[in-house]
Short mmCIF file of C-alpha atoms and ligand atoms in Angstrom, two decimals:
data_model
loop_
_atom_site.label_atom_id
_atom_site.label_comp_id
_atom_site.label_asym_id
_atom_site.label_seq_id
_atom_site.Cartn_x
_atom_site.Cartn_y
_atom_site.Cartn_z
CA MET A 1 0.00 0.00 0.00
CA ARG A 2 2.76 2.40 0.92
CA LYS A 3 4.40 1.93 -2.43
CA LEU A 4 1.16 2.97 -4.08
CA ILE A 5 0.69 6.09 -2.00
CA LEU A 6 4.14 7.51 -2.64
CA PRO A 7 3.86 7.92 -6.44
CA LEU A 8 0.43 9.52 -6.00
CA VAL A 9 1.88 12.14 -3.69
CA LEU A 10 4.68 12.81 -6.14
CA LEU A 11 2.23 13.07 -8.99
CA SER A 12 0.02 15.60 -7.26
CA GLY A 13 3.17 17.49 -6.34
CA THR A 14 3.96 17.81 -10.02
CA VAL A 15 0.46 18.70 -11.18
CA PHE A 16 0.09 21.44 -8.61
CA GLY A 17 3.78 22.23 -8.49
CA GLN A 18 3.30 25.68 -7.04
CA SER A 19 0.41 25.05 -4.66
CA LYS A 20 2.98 24.60 -1.91
CA LEU A 21 3.15 28.38 -2.05
CA ARG A 22 -0.40 28.70 -0.68
CA PRO A 23 0.59 28.98 3.02
CA GLU A 24 2.97 31.81 2.18
CA ILE A 25 0.22 33.53 0.16
CA ASP A 26 -2.14 33.23 3.15
CA LYS A 27 0.42 34.86 5.44
CA LYS A 28 1.18 37.68 3.03
CA ALA A 29 -2.54 38.26 2.28
CA THR A 30 -3.30 38.66 5.98
CA ALA A 31 -0.39 41.08 6.29
CA VAL A 32 -1.66 43.26 3.42
CA GLU A 33 -5.36 43.25 4.47
CA THR A 34 -5.28 46.57 6.37
CA LYS A 35 -3.65 48.29 3.40
CA VAL A 36 -6.24 46.82 1.00
CA ILE A 37 -9.03 48.28 3.13
CA GLU A 38 -7.27 51.66 3.32
CA TRP A 39 -6.80 51.77 -0.48
CA ARG A 40 -10.42 50.84 -0.98
CA ARG A 41 -11.63 53.64 1.33
CA ASP A 42 -9.40 56.15 -0.40
CA ILE A 43 -10.70 55.12 -3.83
CA HIS A 44 -14.28 55.01 -2.51
CA GLN A 45 -14.02 58.58 -1.31
CA ASN A 46 -12.53 59.70 -4.63
CA PRO A 47 -14.61 57.90 -7.28
CA GLU A 48 -14.11 58.60 -10.97
CA LEU A 49 -16.39 57.82 -13.91
CA GLY A 50 -15.34 55.65 -16.88
CA ASN A 51 -12.30 56.89 -18.83
CA GLN A 52 -11.69 59.59 -16.19
CA GLU A 53 -9.94 57.36 -13.61
CA LYS A 54 -6.75 59.44 -13.51
CA ARG A 55 -6.32 59.65 -9.73
CA THR A 56 -7.10 55.96 -9.30
CA ALA A 57 -4.64 55.08 -12.09
CA LYS A 58 -1.88 57.11 -10.44
CA LEU A 59 -2.46 55.42 -7.09
CA ILE A 60 -2.14 52.04 -8.85
CA SER A 61 0.91 52.84 -10.96
CA ASP A 62 2.80 54.39 -8.01
CA HIS A 63 2.10 51.26 -5.98
CA LEU A 64 3.10 48.82 -8.75
CA ARG A 65 6.32 50.75 -9.38
CA SER A 66 7.18 50.67 -5.68
CA LEU A 67 6.98 46.86 -5.94
CA GLY A 68 9.39 46.74 -8.89
CA ILE A 69 6.65 45.85 -11.39
CA GLU A 70 7.01 47.08 -15.01
CA VAL A 71 4.21 49.61 -15.57
CA THR A 72 2.51 50.93 -18.71
CA GLU A 73 0.08 53.80 -18.20
CA ASN A 74 -2.68 55.32 -20.33
CA VAL A 75 -3.60 52.00 -21.93
CA ALA A 76 -7.15 52.33 -23.32
CA VAL A 77 -7.31 55.96 -22.12
CA THR A 78 -6.67 55.64 -18.35
CA GLY A 79 -5.83 51.94 -17.93
CA VAL A 80 -2.72 50.66 -16.15
CA VAL A 81 -0.93 47.42 -17.05
CA GLY A 82 1.76 45.98 -14.80
CA VAL A 83 3.97 42.98 -15.55
CA LEU A 84 5.68 41.03 -12.80
CA ARG A 85 8.33 38.70 -14.21
CA GLY A 86 8.80 35.57 -12.16
CA ALA A 87 12.32 34.21 -11.66
CA LYS A 88 11.54 31.03 -13.61
CA PRO A 89 10.07 30.62 -17.10
CA GLY A 90 6.38 29.80 -17.46
CA PRO A 91 3.02 31.14 -18.65
CA MET A 92 1.74 34.71 -18.54
CA VAL A 93 -1.24 34.81 -16.20
CA ALA A 94 -3.44 37.92 -16.35
CA LEU A 95 -5.51 39.28 -13.47
CA ARG A 96 -8.01 42.04 -14.07
CA ALA A 97 -9.67 44.79 -12.04
CA ASP A 98 -12.00 47.54 -13.25
CA MET A 99 -11.62 51.09 -11.93
CA ASP A 100 -14.76 53.06 -12.79
CA ALA A 101 -17.53 54.45 -10.59
CA LEU A 102 -21.13 55.34 -11.46
CA PRO A 103 -23.33 58.46 -11.62
CA VAL A 104 -25.10 57.60 -8.34
CA THR A 105 -25.38 59.83 -5.25
CA GLU A 106 -24.21 57.96 -2.16
CA ARG A 107 -26.68 57.71 0.72
CA VAL A 108 -24.66 55.41 2.99
CA ASP A 109 -23.36 57.18 6.09
CA LEU A 110 -19.68 56.23 6.11
CA PRO A 111 -16.64 58.19 7.25
CA PHE A 112 -15.27 57.68 3.71
CA LYS A 113 -18.57 58.43 1.96
CA SER A 114 -18.28 59.98 -1.50
CA THR A 115 -19.32 63.62 -1.79
CA VAL A 116 -18.07 63.96 -5.37
CA THR A 117 -20.52 65.47 -7.85
CA THR A 118 -20.50 65.91 -11.60
CA THR A 119 -22.68 66.63 -14.60
CA TYR A 120 -23.68 63.51 -16.49
CA ASN A 121 -25.85 63.60 -19.62
CA GLY A 122 -26.79 67.15 -18.71
CA GLN A 123 -27.89 66.25 -15.18
CA GLN A 124 -26.27 67.09 -11.86
CA THR A 125 -25.41 63.87 -9.99
CA GLY A 126 -23.20 62.39 -7.32
CA VAL A 127 -20.43 59.94 -8.24
CA MET A 128 -20.19 56.70 -6.29
CA HIS A 129 -18.49 53.33 -6.37
CA ALA A 130 -21.92 51.72 -6.37
CA CYS A 131 -20.75 48.53 -8.07
CA GLY A 132 -17.74 47.81 -5.86
CA HIS A 133 -15.00 48.37 -8.44
CA ASP A 134 -13.09 50.23 -5.70
CA SER A 135 -12.72 46.90 -3.91
CA HIS A 136 -11.56 45.18 -7.13
CA VAL A 137 -8.75 47.72 -7.53
CA ALA A 138 -7.69 47.49 -3.88
CA ILE A 139 -7.77 43.67 -3.92
CA LEU A 140 -5.62 43.52 -7.06
CA MET A 141 -3.15 46.04 -5.59
CA GLY A 142 -2.94 43.67 -2.62
CA VAL A 143 -2.36 40.67 -4.91
CA ALA A 144 0.45 42.59 -6.63
CA GLU A 145 2.11 43.13 -3.25
CA VAL A 146 1.72 39.48 -2.25
CA LEU A 147 3.08 38.08 -5.52
CA ALA A 148 5.88 40.65 -5.90
CA GLY A 149 7.15 39.37 -2.56
CA MET A 150 7.28 35.85 -4.00
CA LYS A 151 8.80 36.74 -7.35
CA ASN A 152 11.75 34.40 -6.96
CA GLN A 153 9.45 31.42 -6.60
CA LEU A 154 7.11 32.21 -9.51
CA GLU A 155 7.31 29.93 -12.54
CA GLY A 156 5.95 32.42 -15.05
CA SER A 157 4.81 36.03 -15.20
CA VAL A 158 1.78 37.94 -14.00
CA LYS A 159 0.02 40.70 -15.92
CA PHE A 160 -2.04 43.06 -13.76
CA ILE A 161 -4.74 44.68 -15.88
CA PHE A 162 -6.45 47.72 -14.36
CA GLN A 163 -9.02 48.79 -16.92
CA PRO A 164 -11.28 51.82 -17.18
CA ALA A 165 -14.96 52.04 -18.08
CA GLU A 166 -16.36 48.58 -17.36
CA GLU A 167 -19.81 50.16 -17.13
CA GLY A 168 -19.35 51.45 -20.66
CA ILE A 169 -19.17 54.84 -22.31
CA TYR A 170 -22.47 55.87 -23.90
CA GLU A 171 -21.91 59.28 -25.41
CA PRO A 172 -23.20 60.57 -28.73
CA GLY A 173 -21.05 58.84 -31.34
CA VAL A 174 -19.11 56.77 -28.77
CA THR A 175 -20.20 53.41 -27.39
CA THR A 176 -17.37 51.41 -25.92
CA TRP A 177 -16.10 49.48 -22.92
CA GLY A 178 -12.74 49.52 -21.22
CA ALA A 179 -12.09 45.81 -21.75
CA LYS A 180 -12.86 46.04 -25.47
CA GLN A 181 -10.38 48.84 -25.87
CA MET A 182 -7.72 47.08 -23.76
CA VAL A 183 -8.04 44.06 -26.09
CA GLU A 184 -7.82 46.28 -29.17
CA GLU A 185 -4.61 47.76 -27.77
CA GLY A 186 -3.14 44.25 -27.55
CA VAL A 187 -3.04 43.48 -23.81
CA MET A 188 -4.12 39.87 -24.35
CA LYS A 189 -1.55 38.97 -27.03
CA ASP A 190 1.04 37.37 -24.72
CA VAL A 191 -1.47 36.15 -22.10
CA ASP A 192 -2.17 32.42 -21.56
CA ALA A 193 -5.16 32.72 -19.23
CA ILE A 194 -7.06 35.49 -17.45
CA PHE A 195 -8.85 35.62 -14.11
CA GLY A 196 -11.16 38.21 -12.61
CA LEU A 197 -13.63 38.64 -9.80
CA HIS A 198 -16.67 40.73 -8.98
CA ILE A 199 -17.64 41.52 -5.43
CA SER A 200 -21.29 40.81 -4.63
CA ALA A 201 -23.13 42.98 -2.09
CA GLN A 202 -25.84 40.35 -1.78
CA THR A 203 -23.68 37.29 -1.13
CA GLU A 204 -22.13 36.52 2.26
CA VAL A 205 -18.46 37.28 2.91
CA GLY A 206 -16.27 34.20 2.75
CA THR A 207 -18.12 32.70 -0.20
CA ILE A 208 -17.21 32.31 -3.85
CA GLY A 209 -19.64 31.73 -6.72
CA TYR A 210 -18.78 30.51 -10.20
CA ARG A 211 -20.41 29.04 -13.27
CA SER A 212 -18.79 27.04 -16.08
CA GLY A 213 -19.67 28.05 -19.67
CA PRO A 214 -22.00 31.01 -20.35
CA ALA A 215 -22.33 32.72 -16.95
CA GLN A 216 -23.46 36.24 -17.76
CA ALA A 217 -25.58 37.43 -20.64
CA ALA A 218 -24.71 39.09 -23.90
CA VAL A 219 -26.48 42.44 -24.17
CA ASP A 220 -27.77 43.73 -27.48
CA ASN A 221 -29.90 46.76 -28.25
CA LEU A 222 -33.04 46.20 -30.31
CA GLU A 223 -34.75 48.76 -32.52
CA ILE A 224 -37.77 47.98 -34.68
CA ILE A 225 -39.36 50.60 -36.92
CA VAL A 226 -42.76 49.68 -38.35
CA HIS A 227 -43.65 51.66 -41.49
CA GLY A 228 -47.34 51.89 -42.35
CA THR A 229 -49.49 54.34 -44.33
CA GLN A 230 -50.97 57.32 -42.55
CA ALA A 231 -54.76 57.64 -42.49
CA HIS A 232 -57.67 59.35 -40.75
CA GLY A 233 -58.46 57.53 -37.51
CA ALA A 234 -62.10 57.31 -38.61
CA SER A 235 -61.27 55.43 -41.83
CA PRO A 236 -58.46 52.94 -41.01
CA TRP A 237 -59.21 50.91 -44.18
CA SER A 238 -57.66 53.70 -46.23
CA GLY A 239 -54.20 53.22 -44.62
CA VAL A 240 -51.90 50.62 -43.03
CA ASP A 241 -51.91 50.92 -39.24
CA PRO A 242 -48.39 50.56 -37.74
CA VAL A 243 -49.80 50.74 -34.18
CA VAL A 244 -51.77 47.50 -34.55
CA THR A 245 -48.84 45.89 -36.37
CA ALA A 246 -46.38 46.95 -33.66
CA SER A 247 -48.69 45.51 -31.00
CA GLN A 248 -48.77 42.18 -32.82
CA ILE A 249 -44.98 42.21 -33.11
CA VAL A 250 -44.57 42.79 -29.35
CA THR A 251 -46.85 39.83 -28.68
CA GLY A 252 -45.16 37.72 -31.36
CA LEU A 253 -41.73 38.31 -29.83
CA GLN A 254 -42.92 36.57 -26.64
CA THR A 255 -43.02 33.26 -28.53
CA ILE A 256 -39.24 33.30 -29.03
CA LEU A 257 -38.65 32.38 -25.40
CA SER A 258 -41.70 30.16 -25.04
CA ARG A 259 -41.32 28.29 -28.34
CA SER A 260 -37.87 28.72 -29.96
CA VAL A 261 -35.29 28.79 -27.18
CA ASN A 262 -34.33 25.56 -25.44
CA ILE A 263 -34.99 26.86 -21.95
CA THR A 264 -33.58 23.72 -20.34
CA GLN A 265 -30.10 24.89 -21.41
CA ASN A 266 -29.98 28.63 -20.94
CA PRO A 267 -32.45 31.43 -20.29
CA ALA A 268 -32.85 34.44 -22.56
CA VAL A 269 -34.69 37.75 -22.37
CA VAL A 270 -36.33 39.93 -25.03
CA THR A 271 -37.73 43.17 -23.58
CA VAL A 272 -39.42 45.95 -25.52
CA GLY A 273 -38.83 48.92 -23.27
CA ALA A 274 -40.37 51.78 -25.26
CA ILE A 275 -42.91 52.28 -28.05
CA HIS A 276 -43.28 55.60 -29.79
CA GLY A 277 -45.85 56.37 -32.46
CA GLY A 278 -48.64 58.77 -33.22
CA ILE A 279 -49.54 62.28 -32.11
CA ARG A 280 -53.36 62.50 -31.88
CA HIS A 281 -56.38 60.34 -31.10
CA ASN A 282 -57.79 60.43 -34.63
CA ILE A 283 -54.66 60.11 -36.74
CA ILE A 284 -53.21 56.73 -37.68
CA PRO A 285 -49.48 57.50 -37.83
CA GLU A 286 -47.06 56.62 -40.57
CA LYS A 287 -44.62 54.77 -38.33
CA VAL A 288 -44.03 53.32 -34.89
CA GLU A 289 -40.61 52.96 -33.31
CA MET A 290 -39.83 50.41 -30.63
CA ILE A 291 -36.64 49.92 -28.64
CA GLY A 292 -35.63 47.15 -26.30
CA THR A 293 -32.90 44.93 -24.91
CA ILE A 294 -31.91 41.34 -25.72
CA ARG A 295 -30.08 39.09 -23.22
CA THR A 296 -28.64 35.77 -24.42
CA PHE A 297 -26.10 33.17 -23.28
CA GLY A 298 -23.52 31.99 -25.83
CA ASP A 299 -23.12 32.67 -29.54
CA GLU A 300 -25.48 29.95 -30.76
CA GLN A 301 -28.42 31.17 -28.70
CA GLN A 302 -27.66 34.76 -29.61
CA GLU A 303 -27.83 33.96 -33.34
CA LEU A 304 -31.10 32.08 -32.89
CA VAL A 305 -32.80 34.87 -30.94
CA HIS A 306 -31.63 37.55 -33.38
CA ARG A 307 -32.87 35.53 -36.34
CA ARG A 308 -36.29 34.88 -34.77
CA ILE A 309 -36.77 38.58 -33.89
CA THR A 310 -36.09 39.56 -37.49
CA GLU A 311 -38.34 36.82 -38.92
CA ILE A 312 -41.24 37.58 -36.59
CA ALA A 313 -41.10 41.35 -37.02
CA THR A 314 -40.70 41.38 -40.79
CA ASN A 315 -43.27 38.66 -41.46
CA ILE A 316 -45.95 40.07 -39.14
CA ALA A 317 -45.44 43.46 -40.76
CA GLU A 318 -45.64 41.96 -44.22
CA SER A 319 -48.88 40.15 -43.40
CA ALA A 320 -50.39 43.55 -42.53
CA GLY A 321 -49.07 45.28 -45.62
CA ALA A 322 -46.57 47.20 -43.48
CA LYS A 323 -42.78 47.00 -43.37
CA ALA A 324 -40.61 46.37 -40.34
CA GLU A 325 -37.03 47.54 -40.18
CA VAL A 326 -35.05 45.62 -37.54
CA ASN A 327 -31.75 46.95 -36.20
CA ILE A 328 -29.84 44.98 -33.59
CA THR A 329 -26.67 46.48 -32.10
CA LYS A 330 -24.34 44.10 -30.32
CA LEU A 331 -23.01 45.54 -27.07
CA TYR A 332 -21.44 43.15 -24.54
CA PRO A 333 -20.77 39.52 -25.57
CA SER A 334 -21.76 36.76 -23.15
CA THR A 335 -19.31 36.15 -20.29
CA VAL A 336 -18.27 32.57 -20.97
CA ASN A 337 -16.02 30.81 -18.48
CA ASP A 338 -13.84 28.34 -20.34
CA PRO A 339 -15.16 24.92 -19.18
CA ASN A 340 -11.73 23.29 -19.22
CA LEU A 341 -10.06 26.06 -17.22
CA THR A 342 -13.04 26.28 -14.85
CA SER A 343 -13.01 22.57 -14.04
CA LYS A 344 -9.27 22.72 -13.36
CA MET A 345 -9.72 25.69 -11.03
CA VAL A 346 -12.59 24.42 -8.85
CA ALA A 347 -10.01 22.83 -6.52
CA THR A 348 -8.31 26.23 -6.25
CA LEU A 349 -11.60 27.93 -5.29
CA GLU A 350 -12.25 25.24 -2.69
CA ALA A 351 -8.75 25.54 -1.27
CA ALA A 352 -9.21 29.30 -0.88
CA ALA A 353 -12.74 29.47 0.53
CA GLY A 354 -13.39 25.96 1.87
CA LYS A 355 -15.48 23.49 -0.09
CA GLU A 356 -18.74 24.40 1.69
CA ASN A 357 -18.32 28.06 0.72
CA VAL A 358 -18.00 27.53 -3.03
CA LYS A 359 -21.31 27.63 -4.91
CA VAL A 360 -22.35 27.21 -8.52
CA ASN A 361 -24.12 30.44 -9.51
CA PRO A 362 -27.28 30.58 -11.62
CA PRO A 363 -26.86 32.39 -14.96
CA VAL A 364 -26.95 36.17 -14.55
CA THR A 365 -28.88 38.25 -17.11
CA GLY A 366 -26.68 41.27 -16.43
CA ALA A 367 -23.46 41.69 -18.42
CA GLU A 368 -19.77 42.16 -17.70
CA ASP A 369 -17.14 43.41 -20.13
CA PHE A 370 -14.69 40.75 -18.88
CA SER A 371 -16.25 38.82 -21.77
CA PHE A 372 -14.07 40.71 -24.26
CA TYR A 373 -10.92 39.18 -22.71
CA GLN A 374 -12.49 35.72 -22.73
CA ARG A 375 -13.02 35.95 -26.47
CA GLU A 376 -9.23 36.18 -26.83
CA LYS A 377 -7.96 33.64 -24.28
CA PRO A 378 -9.44 31.18 -21.75
CA GLY A 379 -10.76 33.10 -18.76
CA LEU A 380 -12.54 32.55 -15.48
CA PHE A 381 -14.64 35.19 -13.76
CA ILE A 382 -15.91 34.51 -10.23
CA GLY A 383 -18.17 36.18 -7.68
CA LEU A 384 -16.80 37.14 -4.23
CA GLY A 385 -19.05 37.59 -1.19
CA GLY A 386 -19.32 41.14 0.14
CA MET A 387 -22.46 41.02 2.35
CA LYS A 388 -22.09 40.83 6.11
CA LYS A 389 -22.42 37.32 7.57
CA GLY A 390 -26.01 36.38 8.26
CA GLY A 391 -27.38 39.24 6.11
CA ASP A 392 -30.60 38.83 4.15
CA PRO A 393 -29.88 39.26 0.43
CA THR A 394 -33.50 40.28 -0.27
CA LYS A 395 -33.18 43.17 2.20
CA THR A 396 -29.64 44.17 1.17
CA PRO A 397 -29.33 47.08 -1.29
CA SER A 398 -28.27 45.90 -4.73
CA HIS A 399 -25.45 47.15 -6.95
CA HIS A 400 -25.94 50.51 -8.70
CA THR A 401 -28.11 51.90 -5.86
CA PRO A 402 -27.35 54.82 -3.45
CA ASP A 403 -27.40 52.42 -0.46
CA PHE A 404 -24.91 49.92 -1.92
CA TYR A 405 -22.62 48.73 0.87
CA LEU A 406 -19.73 46.25 1.18
CA ASP A 407 -18.45 44.34 4.19
CA GLU A 408 -14.69 44.80 3.90
CA SER A 409 -13.87 41.61 5.77
CA GLY A 410 -14.52 39.74 2.50
CA PHE A 411 -11.63 41.37 0.63
CA VAL A 412 -8.81 39.19 1.98
CA LEU A 413 -10.37 36.10 0.40
CA GLY A 414 -10.24 37.97 -2.90
CA VAL A 415 -6.50 38.57 -2.45
CA ARG A 416 -5.94 34.92 -1.60
CA VAL A 417 -7.98 33.40 -4.41
CA MET A 418 -6.50 35.65 -7.12
CA SER A 419 -2.99 34.81 -5.89
CA TYR A 420 -3.87 31.09 -5.80
CA PHE A 421 -5.09 31.31 -9.40
CA VAL A 422 -1.65 32.48 -10.46
CA VAL A 423 0.46 29.89 -8.68
CA ASP A 424 -1.93 27.00 -9.33
CA TYR A 425 -2.15 27.82 -13.03
CA MET A 426 1.64 28.08 -13.25
CA GLY A 427 1.92 24.72 -11.51
CA MET A 428 -0.51 23.07 -13.91
CA LYS A 429 1.23 24.35 -17.01
CA LYS A 430 4.43 22.44 -16.33
ZN1 ZN B 1 -21.99 47.57 -12.36
ZN1 ZN B 2 -19.41 45.94 -11.79
#
């Protein structure tokens, strides 16, 4: 029996060659925890909107430089990229944090509450880290400190990606996301795998959530214009009514999810959020415009839903003698966690949080621009608990609201798991 056990131990030692570094990571993560919380409070009190994260970027680049990490600034407008070269050869592992805040006025009474204001889309508003990206930056700065202190033991290199504008830039003539631009500027070219996390205000501290395959939705904008023929409201037979046609299209679109999508695999959403047409009770207008949002999981489902929307809208319109113009604009792709990478990393998640604290998440119909990196190289994006222990998620303010709040005791697990990702991945690549 003993003879059998020995080779097994040796084998696992080879597969996870660097996991012996975990105890040292734990020690260093605990040591950096106070600093992580201080950085987070500083960033929280000084939030900056997408593509304006200059102060945040400087804080990051000064810190990375102090650790001896190679730094490139102003990547994708305000982004910062740091490269830590390990002493031994091996893969390039990327870790990502997003830096942007939101046009939300903070209502939480904290000593480091944001009082920053700005004008956004012509309206006066507060600026707040109401999605927790301040914690992502602070956690990744902590990871940089932990791993820089273990440089001589690293079998590969680490790329720290601090990106702007995860929430997107929606200005006249400009629609973009920080991750998309980082990819366009080539940050993923020499990367073997990428990892990221999102704090969750409605999940208990100490827990990690993940999902293999499509985990977060693709978001696409929908616009349908129904062209009819204007007529007097008293004699509808003399025209083609786009209001009735548009109504039928809205109803018809509901059959995509009930009759075309295999709902046992992934959910999908088609929402018509606005209908505009007509000006007066007795005039049948010439056209009706509808706008909405489409949420899908994975390329195949996205193609199916887009095709069905076009078929339903154009054919219903045709049957009425009207014409439907369908415009779909692709925004975020679906966040798809590489199944192979994910299955290899479950043990890492369990080692960091404890098996009982790792949960498989349901699909999320919100989007995340981490997806742009995952279209280049295998990536894994996880959820990190940020709600106080024993809290009720249904009574806890959600992300993007003025009462959004994070329990900072959850951050250290973020530092540990991101550092584990690096050394475990390096160990596996051998
Ligand atoms: Zn957000
Ligand atoms: Zn976010």
